[in-house]
Short mmCIF file of C-alpha atoms and ligand atoms in Angstrom, two decimals:
data_model
loop_
_atom_site.label_atom_id
_atom_site.label_comp_id
_atom_site.label_asym_id
_atom_site.label_seq_id
_atom_site.Cartn_x
_atom_site.Cartn_y
_atom_site.Cartn_z
CA MET W 1 101.34 -78.76 43.99
CA SER W 2 98.20 -81.46 42.61
CA ASN W 3 96.55 -80.51 46.62
CA ARG W 4 95.94 -77.05 44.76
CA LEU W 5 95.24 -78.35 42.26
CA VAL W 6 92.55 -80.68 43.03
CA LEU W 7 91.50 -77.69 45.19
CA SER W 8 90.88 -75.37 42.56
CA LEU W 9 88.82 -78.06 40.97
CA LYS W 10 86.96 -78.10 43.56
CA TYR W 11 86.47 -74.97 43.99
CA TYR W 12 85.65 -75.08 40.31
CA ALA W 13 83.47 -77.43 38.94
CA PRO W 14 80.57 -76.09 40.61
CA TRP W 15 80.79 -72.48 38.65
CA LEU W 16 80.89 -74.70 35.60
CA VAL W 17 77.71 -77.59 36.43
CA LEU W 18 75.85 -74.15 36.95
CA ALA W 19 77.30 -72.18 33.64
CA GLY W 20 76.46 -75.53 31.78
CA LEU W 21 72.64 -75.09 33.68
CA ALA W 22 72.58 -71.35 32.22
CA LEU W 23 73.30 -72.67 28.75
CA LEU W 24 70.53 -75.55 28.85
CA VAL W 25 68.00 -73.04 30.81
CA ALA W 26 68.73 -70.00 27.92
CA TRP W 27 69.16 -72.48 24.63
CA ALA W 28 67.69 -76.28 24.86
CA PRO W 29 65.11 -76.78 23.20
CA LEU W 30 61.53 -76.28 25.14
CA PRO W 31 60.07 -79.56 23.87
CA ALA W 32 62.90 -81.70 25.52
CA LEU W 33 63.19 -79.28 28.11
CA ALA W 34 59.55 -78.65 29.95
CA PRO W 35 57.28 -80.84 27.88
CA ARG W 36 55.06 -80.93 30.64
CA ALA W 37 55.06 -77.76 32.12
CA ALA W 38 54.17 -76.67 28.47
CA GLN W 39 51.22 -78.68 28.55
CA ALA W 40 50.19 -77.57 32.55
CA ALA W 41 49.84 -73.77 30.89
CA PRO W 42 47.28 -74.57 27.78
CA PRO W 43 46.00 -71.15 25.57
CA THR W 44 42.90 -69.86 27.76
CA GLU W 45 39.87 -68.00 26.51
CA ARG W 46 39.81 -64.67 28.10
CA THR W 47 37.86 -61.16 28.63
CA ILE W 48 39.73 -57.95 29.64
CA ARG W 49 37.73 -54.53 30.00
CA LEU W 50 38.92 -51.83 29.28
CA GLU W 51 38.75 -48.15 29.21
CA ALA W 52 39.01 -45.61 27.87
CA GLN W 53 38.61 -42.01 28.68
CA SER W 54 40.80 -38.62 27.48
CA PHE W 55 42.83 -39.30 27.55
CA GLU W 56 44.15 -42.96 28.54
CA TYR W 57 43.07 -46.17 28.78
CA THR W 58 42.96 -48.44 32.38
CA PRO W 59 44.58 -50.53 31.94
CA PRO W 60 47.21 -49.14 30.87
CA VAL W 61 48.83 -52.34 29.92
CA ILE W 62 47.31 -55.97 28.94
CA HIS W 63 49.20 -59.30 29.96
CA VAL W 64 48.03 -61.82 27.64
CA ASN W 65 49.62 -65.83 27.12
CA GLN W 66 50.23 -66.33 23.79
CA GLY W 67 47.62 -68.70 22.03
CA ASP W 68 44.87 -67.26 24.17
CA LEU W 69 41.38 -66.68 22.53
CA VAL W 70 41.06 -62.71 24.09
CA THR W 71 37.86 -60.49 24.12
CA LEU W 72 38.53 -56.56 24.73
CA GLU W 73 36.15 -54.78 26.13
CA VAL W 74 36.83 -51.44 25.13
CA VAL W 75 34.30 -48.71 27.54
CA SER W 76 34.03 -45.02 26.77
CA THR W 77 33.14 -43.51 29.79
CA ASP W 78 33.45 -40.29 28.31
CA VAL W 79 33.20 -39.79 24.40
CA VAL W 80 33.85 -41.90 21.70
CA HIS W 81 36.67 -43.68 21.73
CA GLY W 82 38.73 -46.43 19.19
CA ILE W 83 41.74 -48.34 20.08
CA TYR W 84 44.06 -50.05 17.10
CA ILE W 85 46.49 -52.34 17.83
CA ASP W 86 49.87 -52.28 16.37
CA GLY W 87 51.18 -55.73 14.62
CA TYR W 88 47.61 -57.50 15.04
CA GLY W 89 45.93 -54.93 13.05
CA LEU W 90 42.83 -54.49 14.56
CA GLU W 91 40.65 -51.57 15.29
CA THR W 92 37.24 -50.72 16.94
CA SER W 93 35.84 -47.75 18.47
CA ALA W 94 33.01 -47.42 21.15
CA ASP W 95 30.38 -44.80 21.92
CA PRO W 96 30.61 -43.75 25.43
CA GLY W 97 27.99 -46.13 27.55
CA GLN W 98 28.28 -48.76 24.23
CA PRO W 99 30.68 -50.96 25.22
CA ALA W 100 32.29 -52.91 21.93
CA ARG W 101 34.49 -55.93 22.24
CA LEU W 102 37.27 -57.63 19.86
CA THR W 103 38.42 -60.56 19.80
CA PHE W 104 41.38 -61.70 18.80
CA LEU W 105 43.77 -65.37 19.10
CA ALA W 106 46.91 -63.76 20.30
CA ASP W 107 49.28 -65.71 18.18
CA ARG W 108 51.81 -63.27 18.42
CA ALA W 109 54.51 -63.06 21.32
CA GLY W 110 55.43 -59.52 22.41
CA SER W 111 54.82 -56.29 22.95
CA PHE W 112 52.04 -54.30 20.71
CA ARG W 113 51.49 -50.22 21.00
CA PHE W 114 48.14 -50.24 21.15
CA ARG W 115 46.31 -46.35 20.63
CA CYS W 116 43.10 -44.46 20.18
CA SER W 117 41.94 -44.51 16.82
CA VAL W 118 39.07 -41.68 16.97
CA SER W 119 40.46 -38.25 17.14
CA CYS W 120 38.90 -37.37 20.55
CA GLY W 121 40.72 -34.31 21.43
CA ALA W 122 44.38 -31.83 22.34
CA LEU W 123 45.62 -35.01 23.90
CA HIS W 124 44.57 -37.93 21.43
CA PRO W 125 47.84 -38.68 19.85
CA PHE W 126 49.52 -39.89 23.18
CA MET W 127 46.38 -41.97 23.99
CA ILE W 128 48.36 -45.53 24.04
CA GLY W 129 48.74 -48.78 26.04
CA GLN W 130 50.66 -51.94 25.70
CA LEU W 131 49.62 -55.30 24.53
CA LYS W 132 52.23 -57.77 26.13
CA VAL W 133 51.90 -61.23 24.87
CA GLY W 134 54.01 -63.00 26.40
CA SER W 135 55.41 -66.88 25.19
CA ASN W 136 55.21 -69.57 27.45
CA GLY W 137 58.32 -70.41 26.26
CA LEU W 138 59.78 -67.39 27.53
CA LEU W 139 58.22 -67.76 31.27
CA TRP W 140 59.57 -71.42 31.81
CA ARG W 141 63.41 -70.25 30.11
CA GLY W 142 62.83 -67.29 32.57
CA ILE W 143 62.17 -69.43 35.42
CA GLY W 144 64.98 -72.09 35.17
CA LEU W 145 67.65 -68.68 34.77
CA ALA W 146 66.09 -67.64 37.98
CA VAL W 147 66.53 -70.61 40.23
CA VAL W 148 70.43 -70.51 38.13
CA VAL W 149 70.40 -67.73 39.52
CA VAL W 150 69.26 -68.24 42.86
CA LEU W 151 71.87 -71.59 43.03
CA ALA W 152 74.21 -69.00 41.90
CA GLY W 153 74.15 -66.58 44.78
CA TRP W 154 74.30 -69.60 47.46
CA LEU W 155 77.19 -71.49 46.19
CA PHE W 156 78.84 -67.95 45.72
CA TYR W 157 77.96 -66.95 49.50
CA ARG W 158 79.35 -71.09 50.54
CA GLN W 159 82.46 -71.18 49.18
CA PRO W 160 84.97 -68.42 50.11
CA MET W 161 84.49 -70.65 53.02
CA ARG W 162 86.08 -73.53 52.00
CA VAL W 163 88.62 -72.45 50.33
CA LYS W 164 90.92 -70.96 52.99
CU1 CU O 201 40.39 -41.53 22.63
#
C-alpha cells in the first residue's frame, strides 16, 4: 500500500515540477525571470525595403521587435502606391522610381495591417500587408515554454518504463 503510494509520488512529482515550471514561465514577471535576456536584445535601428506593385507588397509580412527604430523604404515598381499602417496611423506614398521613407518607433507590440493608401486599380482594396511588432517578453516566454514542452516530451517517453 505505502509502496504504491511512494511509487505514484515518484511518478507524479516530475510532472508537478514541470507544471510549476510552465506556470512560472508563463506568468512570472519578466524582470525576475530573464533580466539578462531582456538586456541581450536591445532595440535596433533597421531599414526595411518594401516593394509595392499592383496589387501586393513584398515582403507581405514585416517582422520587427518592440522598441526598434524602423525605416520603411517604400519602392513602387509600376504606378503610384501608398501605405497606411493601422494602429500606428502612419501614411506615405511613393511615385515609381522615387522611394519614400517612413521612419517610426515600433513602440506598440502586436499585429498591424497596412494597406495601400493610393487608389491604384481594380484590386487596390486588397493590397494589404502586415506589420508584426513582437514584444521581447513574449519571445522569451515562448522559448521558455518550448523548453518545458521538450522536457515534458522527454518525461513522457521515459516514465512508462519506470512504473511497472
Ligand atoms: Cu496600390
